[in-house]
Short mmCIF file of N, CA and C in Angstrom, two decimals:
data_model
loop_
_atom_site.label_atom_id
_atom_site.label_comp_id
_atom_site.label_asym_id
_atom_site.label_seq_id
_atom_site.Cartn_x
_atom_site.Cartn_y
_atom_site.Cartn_z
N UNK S 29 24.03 22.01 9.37
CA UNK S 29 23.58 20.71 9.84
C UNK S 29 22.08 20.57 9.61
N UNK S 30 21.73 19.61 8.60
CA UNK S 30 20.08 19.34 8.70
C UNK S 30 19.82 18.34 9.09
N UNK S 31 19.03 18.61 10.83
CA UNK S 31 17.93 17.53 11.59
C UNK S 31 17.03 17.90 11.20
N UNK S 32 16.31 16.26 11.31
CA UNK S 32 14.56 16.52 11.53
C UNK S 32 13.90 17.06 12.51
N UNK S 33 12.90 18.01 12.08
CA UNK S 33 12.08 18.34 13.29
C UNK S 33 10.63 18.49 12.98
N UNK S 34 9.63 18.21 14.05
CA UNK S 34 8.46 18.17 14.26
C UNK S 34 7.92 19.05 14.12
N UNK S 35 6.58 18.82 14.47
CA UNK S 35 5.47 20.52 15.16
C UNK S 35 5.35 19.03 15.66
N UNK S 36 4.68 19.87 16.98
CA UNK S 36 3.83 19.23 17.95
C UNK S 36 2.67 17.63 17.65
N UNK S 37 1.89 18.53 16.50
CA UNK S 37 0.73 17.49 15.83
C UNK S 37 1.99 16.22 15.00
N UNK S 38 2.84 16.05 14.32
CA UNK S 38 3.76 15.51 13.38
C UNK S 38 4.39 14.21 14.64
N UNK S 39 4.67 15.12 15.72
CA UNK S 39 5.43 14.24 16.63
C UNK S 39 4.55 13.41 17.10
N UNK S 40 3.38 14.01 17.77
CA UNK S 40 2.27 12.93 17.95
C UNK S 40 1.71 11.95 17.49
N UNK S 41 1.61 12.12 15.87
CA UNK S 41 1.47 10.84 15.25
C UNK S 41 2.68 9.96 15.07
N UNK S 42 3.84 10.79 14.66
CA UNK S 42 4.99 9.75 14.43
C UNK S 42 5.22 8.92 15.89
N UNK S 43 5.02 8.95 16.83
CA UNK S 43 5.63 8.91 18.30
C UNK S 43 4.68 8.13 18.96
N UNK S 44 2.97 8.32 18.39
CA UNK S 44 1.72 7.04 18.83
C UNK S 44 1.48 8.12 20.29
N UNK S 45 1.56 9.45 20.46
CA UNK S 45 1.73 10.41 22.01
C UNK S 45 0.55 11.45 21.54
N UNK S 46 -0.23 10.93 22.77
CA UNK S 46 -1.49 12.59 22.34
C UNK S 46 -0.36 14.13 22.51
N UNK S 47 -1.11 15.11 21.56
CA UNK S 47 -0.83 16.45 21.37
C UNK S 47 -0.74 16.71 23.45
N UNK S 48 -1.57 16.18 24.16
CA UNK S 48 -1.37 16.91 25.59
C UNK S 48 -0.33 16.30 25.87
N UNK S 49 0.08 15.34 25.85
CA UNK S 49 1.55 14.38 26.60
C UNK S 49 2.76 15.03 26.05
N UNK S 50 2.33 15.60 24.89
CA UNK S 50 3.82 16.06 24.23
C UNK S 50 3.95 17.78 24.49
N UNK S 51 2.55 18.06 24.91
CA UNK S 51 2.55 19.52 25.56
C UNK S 51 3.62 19.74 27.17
N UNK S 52 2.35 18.44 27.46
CA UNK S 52 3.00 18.39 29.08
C UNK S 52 4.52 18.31 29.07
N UNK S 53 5.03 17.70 28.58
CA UNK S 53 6.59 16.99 28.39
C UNK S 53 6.92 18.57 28.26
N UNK S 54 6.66 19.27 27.20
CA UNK S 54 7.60 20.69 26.45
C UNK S 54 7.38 21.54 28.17
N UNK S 55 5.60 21.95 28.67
CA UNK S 55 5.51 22.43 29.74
C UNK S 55 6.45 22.25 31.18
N UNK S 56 7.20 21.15 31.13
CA UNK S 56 7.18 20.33 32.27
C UNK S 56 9.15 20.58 32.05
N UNK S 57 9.42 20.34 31.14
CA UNK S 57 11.12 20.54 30.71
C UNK S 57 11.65 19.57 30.22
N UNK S 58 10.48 18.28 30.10
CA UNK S 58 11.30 17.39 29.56
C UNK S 58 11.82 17.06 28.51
N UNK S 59 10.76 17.46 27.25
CA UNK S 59 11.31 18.02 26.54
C UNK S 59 11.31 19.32 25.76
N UNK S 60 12.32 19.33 24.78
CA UNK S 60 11.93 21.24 24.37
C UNK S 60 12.52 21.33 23.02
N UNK S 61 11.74 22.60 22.56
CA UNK S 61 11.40 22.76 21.49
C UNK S 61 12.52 23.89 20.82
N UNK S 62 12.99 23.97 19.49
CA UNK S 62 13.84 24.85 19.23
C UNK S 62 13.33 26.01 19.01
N UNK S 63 14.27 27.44 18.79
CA UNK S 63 13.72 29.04 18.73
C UNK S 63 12.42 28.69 17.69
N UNK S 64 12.39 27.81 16.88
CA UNK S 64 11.21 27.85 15.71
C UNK S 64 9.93 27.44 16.06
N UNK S 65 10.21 26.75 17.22
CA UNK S 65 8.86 25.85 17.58
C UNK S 65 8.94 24.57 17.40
N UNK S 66 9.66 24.08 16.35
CA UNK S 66 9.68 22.84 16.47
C UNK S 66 10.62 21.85 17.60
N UNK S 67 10.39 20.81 17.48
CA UNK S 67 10.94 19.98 18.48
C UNK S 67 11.28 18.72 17.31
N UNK S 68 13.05 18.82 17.87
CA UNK S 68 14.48 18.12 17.10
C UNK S 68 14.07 16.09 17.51
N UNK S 69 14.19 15.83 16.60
CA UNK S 69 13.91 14.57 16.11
C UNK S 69 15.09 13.55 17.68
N UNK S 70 15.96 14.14 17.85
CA UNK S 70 16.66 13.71 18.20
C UNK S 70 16.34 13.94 20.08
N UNK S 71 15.44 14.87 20.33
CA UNK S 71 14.63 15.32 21.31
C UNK S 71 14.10 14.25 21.68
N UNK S 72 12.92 13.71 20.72
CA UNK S 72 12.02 13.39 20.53
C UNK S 72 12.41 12.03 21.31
N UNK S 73 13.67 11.32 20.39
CA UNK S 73 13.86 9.69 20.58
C UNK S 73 14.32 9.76 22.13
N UNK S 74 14.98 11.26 22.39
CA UNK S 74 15.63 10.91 23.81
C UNK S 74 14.44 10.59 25.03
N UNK S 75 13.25 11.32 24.49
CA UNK S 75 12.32 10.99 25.69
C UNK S 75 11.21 9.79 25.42
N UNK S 76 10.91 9.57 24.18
CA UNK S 76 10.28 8.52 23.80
C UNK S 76 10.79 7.16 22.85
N UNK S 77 11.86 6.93 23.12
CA UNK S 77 12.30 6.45 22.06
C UNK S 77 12.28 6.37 20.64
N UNK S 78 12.92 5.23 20.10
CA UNK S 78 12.71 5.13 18.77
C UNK S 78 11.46 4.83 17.95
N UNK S 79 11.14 5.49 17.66
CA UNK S 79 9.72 5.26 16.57
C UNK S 79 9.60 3.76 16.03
N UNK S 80 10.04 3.05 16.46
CA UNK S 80 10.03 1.41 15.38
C UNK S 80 8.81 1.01 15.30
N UNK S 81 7.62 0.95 16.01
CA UNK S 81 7.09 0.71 15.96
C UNK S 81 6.03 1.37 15.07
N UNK S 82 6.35 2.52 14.60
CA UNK S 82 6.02 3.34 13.60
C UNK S 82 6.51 3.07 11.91
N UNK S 83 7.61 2.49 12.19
CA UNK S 83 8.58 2.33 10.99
C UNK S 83 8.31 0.96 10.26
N UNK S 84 7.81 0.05 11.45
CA UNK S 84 7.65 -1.22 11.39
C UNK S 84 6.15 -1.26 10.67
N UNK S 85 5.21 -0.50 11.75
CA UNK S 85 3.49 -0.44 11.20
C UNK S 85 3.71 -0.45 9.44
N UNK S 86 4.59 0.42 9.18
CA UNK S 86 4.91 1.25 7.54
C UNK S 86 5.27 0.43 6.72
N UNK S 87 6.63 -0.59 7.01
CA UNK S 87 6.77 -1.48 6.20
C UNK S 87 5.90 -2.74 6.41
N UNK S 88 4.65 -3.04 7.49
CA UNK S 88 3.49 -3.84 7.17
C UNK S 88 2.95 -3.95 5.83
N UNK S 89 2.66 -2.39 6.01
CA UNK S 89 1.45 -1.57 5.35
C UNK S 89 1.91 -1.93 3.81
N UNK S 90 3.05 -1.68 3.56
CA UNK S 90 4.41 -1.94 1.85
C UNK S 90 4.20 -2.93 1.82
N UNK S 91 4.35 -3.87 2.61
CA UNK S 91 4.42 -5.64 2.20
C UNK S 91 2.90 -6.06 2.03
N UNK S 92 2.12 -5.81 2.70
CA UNK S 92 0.77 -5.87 2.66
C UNK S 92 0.30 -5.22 0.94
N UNK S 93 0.79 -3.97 0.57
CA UNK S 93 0.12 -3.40 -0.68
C UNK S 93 1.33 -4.55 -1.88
N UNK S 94 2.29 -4.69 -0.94
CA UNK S 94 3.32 -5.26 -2.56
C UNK S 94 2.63 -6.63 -3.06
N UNK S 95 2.16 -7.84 -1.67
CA UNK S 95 1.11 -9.03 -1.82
C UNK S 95 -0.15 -8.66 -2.58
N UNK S 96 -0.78 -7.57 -2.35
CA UNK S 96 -2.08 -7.19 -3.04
C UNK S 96 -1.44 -7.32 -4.28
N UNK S 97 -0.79 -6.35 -4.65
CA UNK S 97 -0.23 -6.17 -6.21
C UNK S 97 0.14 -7.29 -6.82
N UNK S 98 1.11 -8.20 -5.96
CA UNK S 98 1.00 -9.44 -6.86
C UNK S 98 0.17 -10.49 -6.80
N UNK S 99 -0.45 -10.65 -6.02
CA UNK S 99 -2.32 -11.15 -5.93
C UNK S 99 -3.02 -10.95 -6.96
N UNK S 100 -3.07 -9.44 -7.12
CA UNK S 100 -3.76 -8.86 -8.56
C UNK S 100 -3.30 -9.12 -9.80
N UNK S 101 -1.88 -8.93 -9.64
CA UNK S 101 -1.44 -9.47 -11.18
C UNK S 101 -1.51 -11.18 -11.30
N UNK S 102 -1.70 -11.94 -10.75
CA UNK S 102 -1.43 -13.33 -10.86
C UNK S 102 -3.00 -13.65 -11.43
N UNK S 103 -3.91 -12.67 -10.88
CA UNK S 103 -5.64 -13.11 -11.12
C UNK S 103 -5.75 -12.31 -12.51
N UNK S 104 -5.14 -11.23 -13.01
CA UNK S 104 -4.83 -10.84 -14.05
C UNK S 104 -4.57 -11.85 -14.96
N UNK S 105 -3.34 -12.08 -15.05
CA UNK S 105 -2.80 -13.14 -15.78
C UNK S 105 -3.46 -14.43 -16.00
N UNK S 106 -4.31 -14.53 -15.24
CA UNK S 106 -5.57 -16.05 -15.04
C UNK S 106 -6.36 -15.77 -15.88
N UNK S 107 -7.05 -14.82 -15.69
CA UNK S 107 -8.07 -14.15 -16.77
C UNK S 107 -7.74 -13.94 -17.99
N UNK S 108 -6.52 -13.29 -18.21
CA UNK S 108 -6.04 -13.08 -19.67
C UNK S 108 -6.46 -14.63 -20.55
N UNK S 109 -5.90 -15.49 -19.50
CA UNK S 109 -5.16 -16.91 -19.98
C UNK S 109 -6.81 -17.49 -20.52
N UNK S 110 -7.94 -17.39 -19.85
CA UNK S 110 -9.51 -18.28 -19.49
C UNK S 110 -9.80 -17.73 -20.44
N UNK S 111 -9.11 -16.09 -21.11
CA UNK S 111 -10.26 -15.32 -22.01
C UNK S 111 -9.24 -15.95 -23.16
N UNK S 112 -8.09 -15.94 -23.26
CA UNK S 112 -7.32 -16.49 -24.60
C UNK S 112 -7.64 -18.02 -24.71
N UNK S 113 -8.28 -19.03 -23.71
CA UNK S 113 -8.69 -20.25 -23.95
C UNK S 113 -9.93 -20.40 -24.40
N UNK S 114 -11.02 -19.06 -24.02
CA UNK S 114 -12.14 -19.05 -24.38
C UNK S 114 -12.89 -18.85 -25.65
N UNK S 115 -11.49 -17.54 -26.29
CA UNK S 115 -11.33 -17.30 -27.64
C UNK S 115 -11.38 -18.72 -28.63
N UNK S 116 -10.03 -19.03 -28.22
CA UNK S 116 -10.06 -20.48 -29.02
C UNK S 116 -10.95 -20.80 -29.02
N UNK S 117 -12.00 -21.43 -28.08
CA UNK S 117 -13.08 -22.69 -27.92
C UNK S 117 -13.89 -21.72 -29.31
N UNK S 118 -14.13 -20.22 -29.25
CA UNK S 118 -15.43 -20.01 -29.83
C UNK S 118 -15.08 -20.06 -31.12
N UNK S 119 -13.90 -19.81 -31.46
CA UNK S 119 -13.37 -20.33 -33.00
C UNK S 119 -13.01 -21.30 -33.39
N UNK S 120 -13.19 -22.65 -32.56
CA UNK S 120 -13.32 -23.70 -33.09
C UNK S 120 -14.81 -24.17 -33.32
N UNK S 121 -15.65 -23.58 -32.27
CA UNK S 121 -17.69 -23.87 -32.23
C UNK S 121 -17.96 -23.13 -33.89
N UNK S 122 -17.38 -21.91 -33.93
CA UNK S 122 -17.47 -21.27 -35.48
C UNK S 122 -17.52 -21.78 -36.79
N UNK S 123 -16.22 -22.39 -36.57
CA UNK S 123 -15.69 -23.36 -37.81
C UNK S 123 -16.38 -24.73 -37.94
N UNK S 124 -16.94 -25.35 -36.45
CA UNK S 124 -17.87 -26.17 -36.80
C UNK S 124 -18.84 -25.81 -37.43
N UNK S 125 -19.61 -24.89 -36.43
CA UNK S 125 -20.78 -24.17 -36.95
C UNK S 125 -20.75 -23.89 -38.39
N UNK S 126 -19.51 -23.34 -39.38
CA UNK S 126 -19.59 -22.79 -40.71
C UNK S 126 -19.59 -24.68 -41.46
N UNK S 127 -18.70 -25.20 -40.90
CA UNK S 127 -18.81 -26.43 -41.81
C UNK S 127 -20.25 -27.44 -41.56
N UNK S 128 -20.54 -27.38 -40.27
CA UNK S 128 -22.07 -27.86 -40.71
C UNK S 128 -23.01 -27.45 -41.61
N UNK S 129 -23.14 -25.77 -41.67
CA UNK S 129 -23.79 -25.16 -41.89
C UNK S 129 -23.68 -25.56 -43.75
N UNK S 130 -22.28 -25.50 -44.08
CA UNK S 130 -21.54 -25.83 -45.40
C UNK S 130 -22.12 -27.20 -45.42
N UNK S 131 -22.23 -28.37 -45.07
CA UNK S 131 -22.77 -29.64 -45.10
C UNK S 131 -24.58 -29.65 -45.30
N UNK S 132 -24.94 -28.92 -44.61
CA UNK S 132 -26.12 -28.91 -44.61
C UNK S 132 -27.03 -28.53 -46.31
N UNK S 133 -26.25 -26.99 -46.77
CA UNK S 133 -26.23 -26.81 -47.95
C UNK S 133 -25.83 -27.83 -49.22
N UNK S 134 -24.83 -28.30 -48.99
CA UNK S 134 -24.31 -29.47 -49.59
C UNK S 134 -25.57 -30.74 -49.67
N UNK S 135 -26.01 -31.15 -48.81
CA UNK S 135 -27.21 -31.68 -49.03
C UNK S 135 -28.59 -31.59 -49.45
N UNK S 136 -28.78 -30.59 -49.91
CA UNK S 136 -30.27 -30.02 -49.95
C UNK S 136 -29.79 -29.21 -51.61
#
């Protein structure tokens, strides 16, 4: 059978519980830790519940980086577009520029 299990420091962050609260709890009997030291995931939810609010912070954090990413590519794609419109303009100023330049000779 493979459960998850903690160390002490792991549970504390997953769980939002200082390292002493989760001491006190193991000290105290409430909760406890297996022959390894660690303390069973399933421990964990019985005395503190479910982590959601952990799970939830996480998929913020995903939706938050997935908006950046397509934020970035959309300003990407803008730029590509200003520098492929910009191209044009300077090769059309060129071709003026060569045919004036061609006119000018032409006269003189």
């Amino acid at each position: 059978m493979n459960t998850t299990k903690f160390s002490v420091m792991d549970a504390s962050k997953a769980f939002k519980k200082s390292r002493t609260t989760i001491y006190e709890a193991l000290k105290n009997g409430e909760l406890s830790r297996d022959h390894d030291g660690l303390i069973d995931l399933s421990e964990l939810i019985r005395v503190y519940g479910n982590p959601i609010a952990v799970q939830s912070s996480t998929r913020t954090e995903q939706v938050q980086k997935d908006v950046q990413v397509h934020v970035q590519s959309e300003v990407e794609n803008v730029l590509k577009d200003q520098i492929s419109l910009l191209k044009n303009q300077l090769d059309l100023a060129n071709q003026r520029e060569k045919s004036l330049m061609q006119h000018i000779e032409d006269l003189t």
